[in-house]
Coordinates of C-alpha atoms and ligand atoms in Angstrom, one line a residue:
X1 CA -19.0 50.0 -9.8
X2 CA -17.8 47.1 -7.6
X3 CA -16.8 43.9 -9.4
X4 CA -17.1 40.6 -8.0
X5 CA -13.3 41.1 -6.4
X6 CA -13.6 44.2 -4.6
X7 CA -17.6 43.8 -3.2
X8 CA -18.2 45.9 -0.4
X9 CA -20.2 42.4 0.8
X10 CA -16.6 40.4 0.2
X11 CA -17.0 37.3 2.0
X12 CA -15.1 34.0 1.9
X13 CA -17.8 32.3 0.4
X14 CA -17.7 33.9 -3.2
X15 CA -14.6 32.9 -4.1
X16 CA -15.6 29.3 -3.1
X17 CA -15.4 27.3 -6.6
X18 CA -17.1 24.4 -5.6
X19 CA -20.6 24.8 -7.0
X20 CA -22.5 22.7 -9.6
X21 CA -24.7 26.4 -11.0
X22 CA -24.4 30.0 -10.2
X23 CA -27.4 31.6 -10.7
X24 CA -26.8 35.5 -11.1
X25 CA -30.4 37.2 -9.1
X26 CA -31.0 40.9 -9.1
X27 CA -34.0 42.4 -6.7
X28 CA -35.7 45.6 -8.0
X29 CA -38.2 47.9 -7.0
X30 CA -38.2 51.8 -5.6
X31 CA -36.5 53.2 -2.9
X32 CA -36.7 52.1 0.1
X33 CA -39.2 49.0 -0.1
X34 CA -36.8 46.7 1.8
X35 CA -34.5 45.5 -0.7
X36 CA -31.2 45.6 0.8
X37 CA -32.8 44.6 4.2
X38 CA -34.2 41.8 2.3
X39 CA -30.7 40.8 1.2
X40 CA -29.2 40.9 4.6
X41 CA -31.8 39.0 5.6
X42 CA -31.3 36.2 3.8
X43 CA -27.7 36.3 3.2
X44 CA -26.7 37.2 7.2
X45 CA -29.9 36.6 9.1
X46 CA -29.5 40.0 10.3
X47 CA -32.5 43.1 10.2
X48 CA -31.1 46.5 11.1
X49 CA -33.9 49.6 11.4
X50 CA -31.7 52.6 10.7
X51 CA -32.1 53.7 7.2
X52 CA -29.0 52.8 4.9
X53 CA -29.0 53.6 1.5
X54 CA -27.1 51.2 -0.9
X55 CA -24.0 53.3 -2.7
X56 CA -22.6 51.3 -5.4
X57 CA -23.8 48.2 -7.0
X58 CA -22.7 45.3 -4.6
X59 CA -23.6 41.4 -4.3
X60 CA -23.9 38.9 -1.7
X61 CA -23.5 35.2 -2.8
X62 CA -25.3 32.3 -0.8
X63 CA -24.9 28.4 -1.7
X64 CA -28.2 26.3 -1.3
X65 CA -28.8 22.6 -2.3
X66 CA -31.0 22.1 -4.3
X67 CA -32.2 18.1 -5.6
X68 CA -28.6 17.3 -4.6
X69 CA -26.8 20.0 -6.8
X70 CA -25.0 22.8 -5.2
X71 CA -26.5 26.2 -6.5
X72 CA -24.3 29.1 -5.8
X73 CA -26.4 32.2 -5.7
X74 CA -24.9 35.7 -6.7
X75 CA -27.2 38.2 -5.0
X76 CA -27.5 41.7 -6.4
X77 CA -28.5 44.7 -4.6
X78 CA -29.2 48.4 -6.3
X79 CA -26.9 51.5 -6.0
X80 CA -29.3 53.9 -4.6
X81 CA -29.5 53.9 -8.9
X82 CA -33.2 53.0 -8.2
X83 CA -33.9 55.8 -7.2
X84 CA -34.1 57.2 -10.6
X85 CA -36.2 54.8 -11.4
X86 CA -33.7 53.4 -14.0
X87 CA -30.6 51.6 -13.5
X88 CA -27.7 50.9 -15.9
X89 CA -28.1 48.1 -18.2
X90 CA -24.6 46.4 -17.3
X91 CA -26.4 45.3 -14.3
X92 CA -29.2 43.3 -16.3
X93 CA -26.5 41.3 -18.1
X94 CA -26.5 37.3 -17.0
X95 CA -29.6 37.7 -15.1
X96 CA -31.7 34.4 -14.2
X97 CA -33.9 35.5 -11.8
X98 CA -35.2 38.8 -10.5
X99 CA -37.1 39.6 -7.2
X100 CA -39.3 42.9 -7.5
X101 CA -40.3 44.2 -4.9
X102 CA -42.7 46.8 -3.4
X103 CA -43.7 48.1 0.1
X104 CA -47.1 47.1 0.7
X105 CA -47.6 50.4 2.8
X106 CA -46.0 52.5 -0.2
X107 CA -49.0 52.9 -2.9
X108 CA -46.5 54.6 -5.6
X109 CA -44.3 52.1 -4.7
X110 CA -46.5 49.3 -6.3
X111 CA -47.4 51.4 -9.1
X112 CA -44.2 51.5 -10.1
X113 CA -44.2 47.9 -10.9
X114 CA -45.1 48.2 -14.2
X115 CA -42.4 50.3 -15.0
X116 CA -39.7 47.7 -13.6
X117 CA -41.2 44.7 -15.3
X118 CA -40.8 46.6 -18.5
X119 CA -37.1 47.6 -17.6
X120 CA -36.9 43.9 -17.0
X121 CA -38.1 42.6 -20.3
X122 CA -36.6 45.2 -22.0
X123 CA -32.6 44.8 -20.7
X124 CA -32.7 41.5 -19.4
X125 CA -32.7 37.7 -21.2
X126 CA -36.3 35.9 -22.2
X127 CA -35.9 33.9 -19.9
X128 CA -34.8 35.1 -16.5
X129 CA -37.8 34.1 -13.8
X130 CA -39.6 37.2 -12.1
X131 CA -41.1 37.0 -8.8
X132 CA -42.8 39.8 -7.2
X133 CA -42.8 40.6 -3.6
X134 CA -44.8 42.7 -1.3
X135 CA -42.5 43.6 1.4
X136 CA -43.4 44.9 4.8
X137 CA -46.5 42.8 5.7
X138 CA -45.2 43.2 9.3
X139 CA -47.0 46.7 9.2
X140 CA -50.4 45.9 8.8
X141 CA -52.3 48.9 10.0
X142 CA -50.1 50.4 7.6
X143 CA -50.8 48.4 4.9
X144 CA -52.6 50.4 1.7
X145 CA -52.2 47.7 -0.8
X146 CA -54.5 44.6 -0.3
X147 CA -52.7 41.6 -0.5
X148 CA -55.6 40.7 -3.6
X149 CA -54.1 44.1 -5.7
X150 CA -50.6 42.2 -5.2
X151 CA -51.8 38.9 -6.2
X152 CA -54.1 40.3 -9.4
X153 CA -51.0 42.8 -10.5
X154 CA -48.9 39.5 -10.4
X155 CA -51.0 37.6 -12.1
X156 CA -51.4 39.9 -14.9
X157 CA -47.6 40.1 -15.3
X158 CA -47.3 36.4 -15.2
X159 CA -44.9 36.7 -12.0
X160 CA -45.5 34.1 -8.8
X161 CA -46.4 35.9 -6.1
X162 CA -44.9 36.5 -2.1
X163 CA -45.9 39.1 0.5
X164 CA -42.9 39.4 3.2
X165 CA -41.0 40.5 6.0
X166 CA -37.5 41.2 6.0
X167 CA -38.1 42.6 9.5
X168 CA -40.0 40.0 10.9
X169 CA -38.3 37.4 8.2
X170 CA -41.6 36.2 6.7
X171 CA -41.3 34.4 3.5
X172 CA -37.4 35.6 3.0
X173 CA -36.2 32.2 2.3
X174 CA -39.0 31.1 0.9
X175 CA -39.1 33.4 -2.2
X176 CA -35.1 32.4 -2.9
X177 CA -35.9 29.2 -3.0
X178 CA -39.2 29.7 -4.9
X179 CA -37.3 32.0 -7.0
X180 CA -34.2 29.4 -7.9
X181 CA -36.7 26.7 -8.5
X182 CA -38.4 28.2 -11.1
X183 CA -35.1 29.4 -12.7
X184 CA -33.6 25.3 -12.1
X185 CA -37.5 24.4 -14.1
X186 CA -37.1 26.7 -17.2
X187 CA -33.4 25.5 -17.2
X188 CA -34.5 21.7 -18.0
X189 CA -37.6 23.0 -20.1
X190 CA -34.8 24.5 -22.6
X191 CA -32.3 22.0 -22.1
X192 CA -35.5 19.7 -22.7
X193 CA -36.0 21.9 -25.9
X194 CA -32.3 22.3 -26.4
X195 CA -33.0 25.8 -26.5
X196 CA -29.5 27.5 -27.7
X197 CA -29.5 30.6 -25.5
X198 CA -29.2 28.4 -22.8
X199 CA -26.9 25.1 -23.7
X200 CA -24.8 27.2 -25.6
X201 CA -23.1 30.5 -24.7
X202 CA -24.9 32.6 -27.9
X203 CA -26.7 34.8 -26.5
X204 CA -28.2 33.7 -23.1
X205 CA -26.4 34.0 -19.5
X206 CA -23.7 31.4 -18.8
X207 CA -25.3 29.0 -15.9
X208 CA -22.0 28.5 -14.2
X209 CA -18.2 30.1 -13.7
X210 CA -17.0 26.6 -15.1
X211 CA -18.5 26.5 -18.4
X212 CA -21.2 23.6 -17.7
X213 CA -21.3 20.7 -20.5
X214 CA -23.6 21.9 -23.1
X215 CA -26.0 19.3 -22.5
X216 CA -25.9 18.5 -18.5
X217 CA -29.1 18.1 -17.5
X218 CA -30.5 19.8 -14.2
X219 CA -31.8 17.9 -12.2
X220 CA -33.8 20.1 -10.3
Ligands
GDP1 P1 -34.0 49.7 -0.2 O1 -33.8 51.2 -0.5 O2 -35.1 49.1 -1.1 O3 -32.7 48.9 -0.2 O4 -34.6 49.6 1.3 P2 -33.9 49.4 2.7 O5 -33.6 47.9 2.9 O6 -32.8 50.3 2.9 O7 -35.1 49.7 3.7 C1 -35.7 50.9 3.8 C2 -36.3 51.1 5.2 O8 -37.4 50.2 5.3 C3 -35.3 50.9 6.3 O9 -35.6 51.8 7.4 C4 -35.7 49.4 6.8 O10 -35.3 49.2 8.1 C5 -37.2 49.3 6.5 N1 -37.6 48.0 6.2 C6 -37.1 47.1 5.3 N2 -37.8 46.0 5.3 C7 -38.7 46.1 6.2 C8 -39.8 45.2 6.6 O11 -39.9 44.1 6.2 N3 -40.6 45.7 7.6 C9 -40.5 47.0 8.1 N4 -41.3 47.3 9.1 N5 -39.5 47.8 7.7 C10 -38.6 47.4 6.8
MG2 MG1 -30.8 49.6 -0.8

């Protein structure tokens, strides 16, 4: 397993201290609905077609701003683990916010959903934020899951909801952002409620490297 020194994804920017929150993100889903393009994506602006599975767990980390704090986002992608439908637990630890994802033209793909939120609420913190996404919605006549199935399935799970693109890059950035603004309003909802799992380090993830003050507000 990689760790945060030897990712494959290395790149000057993660070692780059000067951030006001790091917010750890994991996406999940089956095999081959588009996470690691997804990733890419949004971390490099790039799409490549070929077919490259993911060996090893590895991250990407992106810094967006965010109501004038600096949010350093550590990005992870799956080993190829997903494949199994089950992926170690480690990797749940310190998660804030989780993109799952399915292929819109993949029907057992987004049947599988249920089975991932589960894994989710099962290994991961209360609190971490869940979108779910419906990747591929470049391939319409391909499509086999109405965007309304998405949107109901969602609903029911309490998850906000995104169809996208990484080819095409509809709605990449958009869920990110989404995605770290929901994590940045339960943040000050706890703080709010000085909720102990996150202004103290019992049991929930830590919110930065540098050990924010226990009572710093966000002021996102
Ligand atoms: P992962 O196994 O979930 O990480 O999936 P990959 O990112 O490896 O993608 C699996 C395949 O789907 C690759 O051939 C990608 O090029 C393709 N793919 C990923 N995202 C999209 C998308 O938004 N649209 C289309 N048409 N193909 C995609
Ligand atoms: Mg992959």
């Amino acid at each position: 397993m990689a760790s945060a020194t030897d990712s494959r994804y290395g790149q000057k920017e993660s070692s780059d201290q000067n951030f006001d929150y790091m917010f750890k993100i994991l996406i999940i889903g089956n095999s081959s609905v588009g996470k690691t393009s997804f990733l890419f994506r949004y971390a490099d602006d790039s799409f490549t077609p070929a077919f490259v599975s993911t060996v090893g767990i590895d991250f990407k980390v992106k810094t967006v701003y965010r109501h004038d704090k600096r949010i350093k986002l550590q990005i992870w992608d799956t080993a190829g683990q997903e494949r199994y439908r089950t992926i170690t637990t480690a990797y749940y630890r310190g998660a804030m916010g989780f993109i799952l994802m399915y292929d819109i033209t993949n029907e057992e793909s987004f049947n599988a959903v249920q089975d991932w939120s589960t894994q989710i609420k099962t290994y991961s913190w209360d609190n971490a934020q869940v979108l779910l996404v419906g990747n591929k919605c470049d391939m319409e006549d391909e499509r086999v899951v109405s965007s309304e199935r998405g949107r109901q399935l969602a609903d029911h799970l309490g998850f906000e909801f995104f169809e996208a693109s990484a080819k095409d890059n509809i709605n990449v950035k958009q869920t990110f952002e989404r995605l770290v603004d929901v994590i940045c309003e339960k943040m000050s909802e706890s703080l709010d409620t000085a909720d102990p799992a996150v202004t103290g380090a019992k049991q929930g993830p830590q919110l930065t490297d540098q050990q924010a003050p226990p009572h710093q507000d966000c002021a996102c």
